[in-house]
């Protein structure tokens, strides 16, 4: 319930969007104002409930497809670094997403475990840390945009951020084993006006 809100933590601007609301102009205006109010942050992170680049049946759901095609162009335009989401109960890390053209997702498959000064947006869907509910994964043939996926496993994800690096590491909740890691490195801090 409620609307969007933002906060900063060190050099990160977190913008939390109510993804049940499909008024994309409203979301864009909110994010433009948040970015303008925080011109010196290094990292811009959006948090939503719905996952737009996931790996289970929700990925092909008409409602999610429509949201994805409206949501991602705004992320690209506003030079968002990272989008964190949930909803799927499946841990999914997409390759760097470079937009959607005629319904086709463009992504950078060279960004397997790290990327330096990337173009595009990094999308991560957290899994199910409690193990209370799981969904099935779609076959790999339907998920070219997915760099890492893991279902029916309790996980948690740690995020480490500094001036040059945004590192995301996912672990097993059962034994603490590292399951996946990805790092975004910036060699230059370029600010983009909204």
PDB file of C-alpha atoms in Angstrom:
ATOM      1  CA  UNK A   1       0.000   0.000   0.000  1.00  0.00           C
ATOM      2  CA  UNK A   2       1.087   3.579  -0.462  1.00  0.00           C
ATOM      3  CA  UNK A   3       3.200   5.275  -3.054  1.00  0.00           C
ATOM      4  CA  UNK A   4       6.795   5.687  -4.033  1.00  0.00           C
ATOM      5  CA  UNK A   5       9.560   6.837  -1.707  1.00  0.00           C
ATOM      6  CA  UNK A   6      13.307   7.342  -1.822  1.00  0.00           C
ATOM      7  CA  UNK A   7      16.236   7.503   0.561  1.00  0.00           C
ATOM      8  CA  UNK A   8      20.006   7.709   0.328  1.00  0.00           C
ATOM      9  CA  UNK A   9      22.530   5.549   2.100  1.00  0.00           C
ATOM     10  CA  UNK A  10      26.111   6.748   1.692  1.00  0.00           C
ATOM     11  CA  UNK A  11      26.594   7.146  -2.072  1.00  0.00           C
ATOM     12  CA  UNK A  12      23.470   5.217  -3.156  1.00  0.00           C
ATOM     13  CA  UNK A  13      20.056   6.608  -4.043  1.00  0.00           C
ATOM     14  CA  UNK A  14      17.349   3.990  -3.427  1.00  0.00           C
ATOM     15  CA  UNK A  15      14.038   4.662  -5.189  1.00  0.00           C
ATOM     16  CA  UNK A  16      11.253   2.335  -4.091  1.00  0.00           C
ATOM     17  CA  UNK A  17       8.417   2.103  -6.588  1.00  0.00           C
ATOM     18  CA  UNK A  18       4.925   0.737  -6.068  1.00  0.00           C
ATOM     19  CA  UNK A  19       4.928  -1.576  -9.100  1.00  0.00           C
ATOM     20  CA  UNK A  20       1.220  -2.343  -8.610  1.00  0.00           C
ATOM     21  CA  UNK A  21       0.669   1.207  -9.883  1.00  0.00           C
ATOM     22  CA  UNK A  22       1.044   1.221 -13.685  1.00  0.00           C
ATOM     23  CA  UNK A  23       1.084   5.009 -14.057  1.00  0.00           C
ATOM     24  CA  UNK A  24       4.580   5.067 -15.579  1.00  0.00           C
ATOM     25  CA  UNK A  25       4.567   8.839 -16.100  1.00  0.00           C
ATOM     26  CA  UNK A  26       4.018   9.258 -12.358  1.00  0.00           C
ATOM     27  CA  UNK A  27       6.908   6.884 -11.579  1.00  0.00           C
ATOM     28  CA  UNK A  28       9.186   8.663 -14.041  1.00  0.00           C
ATOM     29  CA  UNK A  29       8.390  12.096 -12.606  1.00  0.00           C
ATOM     30  CA  UNK A  30       9.003  10.807  -9.074  1.00  0.00           C
ATOM     31  CA  UNK A  31      12.402   9.357 -10.079  1.00  0.00           C
ATOM     32  CA  UNK A  32      13.434  12.507 -11.955  1.00  0.00           C
ATOM     33  CA  UNK A  33      12.757  14.556  -8.824  1.00  0.00           C
ATOM     34  CA  UNK A  34      14.635  12.096  -6.583  1.00  0.00           C
ATOM     35  CA  UNK A  35      17.640  12.094  -8.933  1.00  0.00           C
ATOM     36  CA  UNK A  36      17.614  15.901  -9.179  1.00  0.00           C
ATOM     37  CA  UNK A  37      17.546  16.138  -5.369  1.00  0.00           C
ATOM     38  CA  UNK A  38      20.601  13.854  -5.103  1.00  0.00           C
ATOM     39  CA  UNK A  39      23.010  14.844  -7.895  1.00  0.00           C
ATOM     40  CA  UNK A  40      26.145  13.613  -6.118  1.00  0.00           C
ATOM     41  CA  UNK A  41      25.262   9.930  -5.646  1.00  0.00           C
ATOM     42  CA  UNK A  42      27.357   7.355  -7.487  1.00  0.00           C
ATOM     43  CA  UNK A  43      24.725   4.646  -7.688  1.00  0.00           C
ATOM     44  CA  UNK A  44      21.007   4.780  -8.555  1.00  0.00           C
ATOM     45  CA  UNK A  45      19.015   1.753  -7.427  1.00  0.00           C
ATOM     46  CA  UNK A  46      15.313   1.071  -8.013  1.00  0.00           C
ATOM     47  CA  UNK A  47      13.423  -1.391  -5.815  1.00  0.00           C
ATOM     48  CA  UNK A  48      10.117  -2.931  -6.927  1.00  0.00           C
ATOM     49  CA  UNK A  49       7.978  -5.856  -5.884  1.00  0.00           C
ATOM     50  CA  UNK A  50       7.409  -7.230  -9.386  1.00  0.00           C
ATOM     51  CA  UNK A  51      10.248  -8.809 -11.324  1.00  0.00           C
ATOM     52  CA  UNK A  52      10.365  -7.774 -14.984  1.00  0.00           C
ATOM     53  CA  UNK A  53      13.293  -9.879 -16.234  1.00  0.00           C
ATOM     54  CA  UNK A  54      12.770 -13.077 -14.267  1.00  0.00           C
ATOM     55  CA  UNK A  55      12.909 -16.794 -14.980  1.00  0.00           C
ATOM     56  CA  UNK A  56       9.582 -18.350 -14.010  1.00  0.00           C
ATOM     57  CA  UNK A  57       6.095 -18.336 -15.563  1.00  0.00           C
ATOM     58  CA  UNK A  58       5.505 -14.731 -14.508  1.00  0.00           C
ATOM     59  CA  UNK A  59       8.068 -13.690 -17.142  1.00  0.00           C
ATOM     60  CA  UNK A  60       5.621 -14.495 -19.970  1.00  0.00           C
ATOM     61  CA  UNK A  61       2.543 -13.195 -18.121  1.00  0.00           C
ATOM     62  CA  UNK A  62       0.797 -10.465 -20.169  1.00  0.00           C
ATOM     63  CA  UNK A  63       0.670  -8.078 -17.203  1.00  0.00           C
ATOM     64  CA  UNK A  64       4.408  -8.478 -16.503  1.00  0.00           C
ATOM     65  CA  UNK A  65       5.261  -8.161 -20.202  1.00  0.00           C
ATOM     66  CA  UNK A  66       3.317  -4.888 -20.390  1.00  0.00           C
ATOM     67  CA  UNK A  67       5.004  -3.604 -17.222  1.00  0.00           C
ATOM     68  CA  UNK A  68       8.448  -4.630 -18.551  1.00  0.00           C
ATOM     69  CA  UNK A  69       7.924  -2.813 -21.855  1.00  0.00           C
ATOM     70  CA  UNK A  70       6.828   0.387 -20.071  1.00  0.00           C
ATOM     71  CA  UNK A  71       9.250   0.164 -17.126  1.00  0.00           C
ATOM     72  CA  UNK A  72      12.597  -0.624 -18.770  1.00  0.00           C
ATOM     73  CA  UNK A  73      12.711   2.389 -21.164  1.00  0.00           C
ATOM     74  CA  UNK A  74      12.402   4.662 -18.119  1.00  0.00           C
ATOM     75  CA  UNK A  75      15.253   2.813 -16.371  1.00  0.00           C
ATOM     76  CA  UNK A  76      17.400   3.155 -19.496  1.00  0.00           C
ATOM     77  CA  UNK A  77      16.573   6.854 -19.966  1.00  0.00           C
ATOM     78  CA  UNK A  78      17.311   7.759 -16.337  1.00  0.00           C
ATOM     79  CA  UNK A  79      20.563   5.768 -16.332  1.00  0.00           C
ATOM     80  CA  UNK A  80      19.532   3.518 -13.448  1.00  0.00           C
ATOM     81  CA  UNK A  81      22.336   1.193 -12.355  1.00  0.00           C
ATOM     82  CA  UNK A  82      20.471  -1.597 -10.561  1.00  0.00           C
ATOM     83  CA  UNK A  83      16.877  -2.822 -10.197  1.00  0.00           C
ATOM     84  CA  UNK A  84      16.154  -5.117  -7.233  1.00  0.00           C
ATOM     85  CA  UNK A  85      12.879  -7.026  -7.059  1.00  0.00           C
ATOM     86  CA  UNK A  86      11.090 -10.097  -5.780  1.00  0.00           C
ATOM     87  CA  UNK A  87       7.639 -11.623  -6.323  1.00  0.00           C
ATOM     88  CA  UNK A  88       8.857 -14.703  -8.227  1.00  0.00           C
ATOM     89  CA  UNK A  89      10.331 -16.671  -5.294  1.00  0.00           C
ATOM     90  CA  UNK A  90      13.109 -17.558  -7.749  1.00  0.00           C
ATOM     91  CA  UNK A  91      16.616 -16.090  -7.672  1.00  0.00           C
ATOM     92  CA  UNK A  92      17.345 -14.593 -11.098  1.00  0.00           C
ATOM     93  CA  UNK A  93      20.225 -12.449 -12.299  1.00  0.00           C
ATOM     94  CA  UNK A  94      19.841 -11.026 -15.785  1.00  0.00           C
ATOM     95  CA  UNK A  95      22.669  -9.999 -18.060  1.00  0.00           C
ATOM     96  CA  UNK A  96      22.994  -6.211 -18.418  1.00  0.00           C
ATOM     97  CA  UNK A  97      19.750  -5.230 -20.145  1.00  0.00           C
ATOM     98  CA  UNK A  98      20.197  -2.701 -22.963  1.00  0.00           C
ATOM     99  CA  UNK A  99      16.539  -2.103 -23.736  1.00  0.00           C
ATOM    100  CA  UNK A 100      13.628  -3.694 -25.544  1.00  0.00           C
ATOM    101  CA  UNK A 101      13.136  -3.273 -29.276  1.00  0.00           C
ATOM    102  CA  UNK A 102       9.943  -4.499 -30.967  1.00  0.00           C
ATOM    103  CA  UNK A 103       9.302  -6.791 -28.007  1.00  0.00           C
ATOM    104  CA  UNK A 104      12.807  -8.297 -28.162  1.00  0.00           C
ATOM    105  CA  UNK A 105      15.025  -7.916 -25.078  1.00  0.00           C
ATOM    106  CA  UNK A 106      18.518  -6.609 -25.867  1.00  0.00           C
ATOM    107  CA  UNK A 107      21.205  -7.751 -23.446  1.00  0.00           C
ATOM    108  CA  UNK A 108      24.977  -7.945 -23.117  1.00  0.00           C
ATOM    109  CA  UNK A 109      25.984 -11.583 -22.741  1.00  0.00           C
ATOM    110  CA  UNK A 110      29.632 -10.625 -22.147  1.00  0.00           C
ATOM    111  CA  UNK A 111      28.607  -9.390 -18.699  1.00  0.00           C
ATOM    112  CA  UNK A 112      28.642 -12.880 -17.167  1.00  0.00           C
ATOM    113  CA  UNK A 113      30.282 -12.160 -13.786  1.00  0.00           C
ATOM    114  CA  UNK A 114      31.389  -8.529 -13.885  1.00  0.00           C
ATOM    115  CA  UNK A 115      31.157  -5.433 -16.027  1.00  0.00           C
ATOM    116  CA  UNK A 116      33.136  -2.194 -16.114  1.00  0.00           C
ATOM    117  CA  UNK A 117      31.507   1.121 -17.061  1.00  0.00           C
ATOM    118  CA  UNK A 118      28.433  -0.703 -18.371  1.00  0.00           C
ATOM    119  CA  UNK A 119      25.735   0.389 -20.715  1.00  0.00           C
ATOM    120  CA  UNK A 120      22.281  -0.723 -19.643  1.00  0.00           C
ATOM    121  CA  UNK A 121      20.608  -1.744 -16.407  1.00  0.00           C
ATOM    122  CA  UNK A 122      21.341  -4.633 -14.032  1.00  0.00           C
ATOM    123  CA  UNK A 123      18.243  -6.561 -12.858  1.00  0.00           C
ATOM    124  CA  UNK A 124      18.222  -8.958  -9.893  1.00  0.00           C
ATOM    125  CA  UNK A 125      15.272 -10.864  -8.471  1.00  0.00           C
ATOM    126  CA  UNK A 126      15.778 -12.191  -4.975  1.00  0.00           C
ATOM    127  CA  UNK A 127      14.823 -15.782  -4.233  1.00  0.00           C
ATOM    128  CA  UNK A 128      12.959 -17.225  -1.286  1.00  0.00           C
ATOM    129  CA  UNK A 129      15.023 -16.920   1.914  1.00  0.00           C
ATOM    130  CA  UNK A 130      12.380 -18.686   4.004  1.00  0.00           C
ATOM    131  CA  UNK A 131      11.652 -21.522   1.601  1.00  0.00           C
ATOM    132  CA  UNK A 132       7.947 -21.089   2.326  1.00  0.00           C
ATOM    133  CA  UNK A 133       6.938 -20.904  -1.326  1.00  0.00           C
ATOM    134  CA  UNK A 134       8.636 -21.798  -4.620  1.00  0.00           C
ATOM    135  CA  UNK A 135       7.747 -21.506  -8.296  1.00  0.00           C
ATOM    136  CA  UNK A 136       9.046 -23.547 -11.208  1.00  0.00           C
ATOM    137  CA  UNK A 137      11.718 -22.223 -13.557  1.00  0.00           C
ATOM    138  CA  UNK A 138      11.128 -21.747 -17.278  1.00  0.00           C
ATOM    139  CA  UNK A 139      13.383 -23.689 -19.671  1.00  0.00           C
ATOM    140  CA  UNK A 140      16.667 -22.022 -20.685  1.00  0.00           C
ATOM    141  CA  UNK A 141      15.416 -21.789 -24.284  1.00  0.00           C
ATOM    142  CA  UNK A 142      12.938 -19.092 -23.174  1.00  0.00           C
ATOM    143  CA  UNK A 143      15.426 -17.155 -21.054  1.00  0.00           C
ATOM    144  CA  UNK A 144      18.321 -15.873 -23.151  1.00  0.00           C
ATOM    145  CA  UNK A 145      18.481 -12.746 -20.975  1.00  0.00           C
ATOM    146  CA  UNK A 146      19.199 -14.773 -17.790  1.00  0.00           C
ATOM    147  CA  UNK A 147      22.806 -15.112 -16.596  1.00  0.00           C
ATOM    148  CA  UNK A 148      21.981 -17.038 -13.394  1.00  0.00           C
ATOM    149  CA  UNK A 149      18.829 -18.634 -12.025  1.00  0.00           C
ATOM    150  CA  UNK A 150      18.120 -20.825  -9.059  1.00  0.00           C
ATOM    151  CA  UNK A 151      14.775 -22.192  -7.914  1.00  0.00           C
ATOM    152  CA  UNK A 152      13.565 -24.267  -4.997  1.00  0.00           C
ATOM    153  CA  UNK A 153      16.563 -23.228  -2.907  1.00  0.00           C
ATOM    154  CA  UNK A 154      16.593 -20.936   0.133  1.00  0.00           C
ATOM    155  CA  UNK A 155      18.956 -18.027  -0.591  1.00  0.00           C
ATOM    156  CA  UNK A 156      19.992 -14.621   0.666  1.00  0.00           C
ATOM    157  CA  UNK A 157      21.922 -11.911  -1.141  1.00  0.00           C
ATOM    158  CA  UNK A 158      24.568  -9.563   0.216  1.00  0.00           C
ATOM    159  CA  UNK A 159      25.304  -6.234  -1.464  1.00  0.00           C
ATOM    160  CA  UNK A 160      28.597  -4.370  -0.963  1.00  0.00           C
ATOM    161  CA  UNK A 161      28.892  -0.851  -2.344  1.00  0.00           C
ATOM    162  CA  UNK A 162      31.734   1.663  -2.490  1.00  0.00           C
ATOM    163  CA  UNK A 163      32.629   4.562  -4.789  1.00  0.00           C
ATOM    164  CA  UNK A 164      33.799   2.318  -7.633  1.00  0.00           C
ATOM    165  CA  UNK A 165      32.046  -1.003  -7.142  1.00  0.00           C
ATOM    166  CA  UNK A 166      28.573  -2.495  -6.631  1.00  0.00           C
ATOM    167  CA  UNK A 167      28.995  -6.180  -5.754  1.00  0.00           C
ATOM    168  CA  UNK A 168      26.107  -8.602  -5.338  1.00  0.00           C
ATOM    169  CA  UNK A 169      26.706 -12.086  -3.907  1.00  0.00           C
ATOM    170  CA  UNK A 170      24.050 -14.749  -3.351  1.00  0.00           C
ATOM    171  CA  UNK A 171      24.440 -17.507  -0.779  1.00  0.00           C
ATOM    172  CA  UNK A 172      22.603 -20.636   0.305  1.00  0.00           C
ATOM    173  CA  UNK A 173      20.515 -19.964   3.428  1.00  0.00           C
ATOM    174  CA  UNK A 174      21.077 -23.589   4.453  1.00  0.00           C
ATOM    175  CA  UNK A 175      24.885 -23.748   4.545  1.00  0.00           C
ATOM    176  CA  UNK A 176      26.205 -20.288   3.641  1.00  0.00           C
ATOM    177  CA  UNK A 177      27.793 -21.546   0.405  1.00  0.00           C
ATOM    178  CA  UNK A 178      28.346 -18.856  -2.234  1.00  0.00           C
ATOM    179  CA  UNK A 179      26.112 -19.570  -5.225  1.00  0.00           C
ATOM    180  CA  UNK A 180      26.583 -16.527  -7.479  1.00  0.00           C
ATOM    181  CA  UNK A 181      28.356 -13.187  -7.596  1.00  0.00           C
ATOM    182  CA  UNK A 182      28.306 -10.187  -9.907  1.00  0.00           C
ATOM    183  CA  UNK A 183      30.165  -6.876  -9.761  1.00  0.00           C
ATOM    184  CA  UNK A 184      29.624  -3.570 -11.509  1.00  0.00           C
ATOM    185  CA  UNK A 185      32.718  -1.348 -11.595  1.00  0.00           C
ATOM    186  CA  UNK A 186      32.767   2.319 -12.495  1.00  0.00           C
ATOM    187  CA  UNK A 187      36.107   3.800 -13.504  1.00  0.00           C
ATOM    188  CA  UNK A 188      34.607   7.224 -13.940  1.00  0.00           C
ATOM    189  CA  UNK A 189      31.740   8.806 -12.116  1.00  0.00           C
ATOM    190  CA  UNK A 190      29.605  10.314 -14.883  1.00  0.00           C
ATOM    191  CA  UNK A 191      26.449  12.101 -13.792  1.00  0.00           C
ATOM    192  CA  UNK A 192      23.495  12.128 -16.182  1.00  0.00           C
ATOM    193  CA  UNK A 193      20.872  14.816 -15.862  1.00  0.00           C
ATOM    194  CA  UNK A 194      17.350  13.401 -15.642  1.00  0.00           C
TER     195      UNK A 194
END
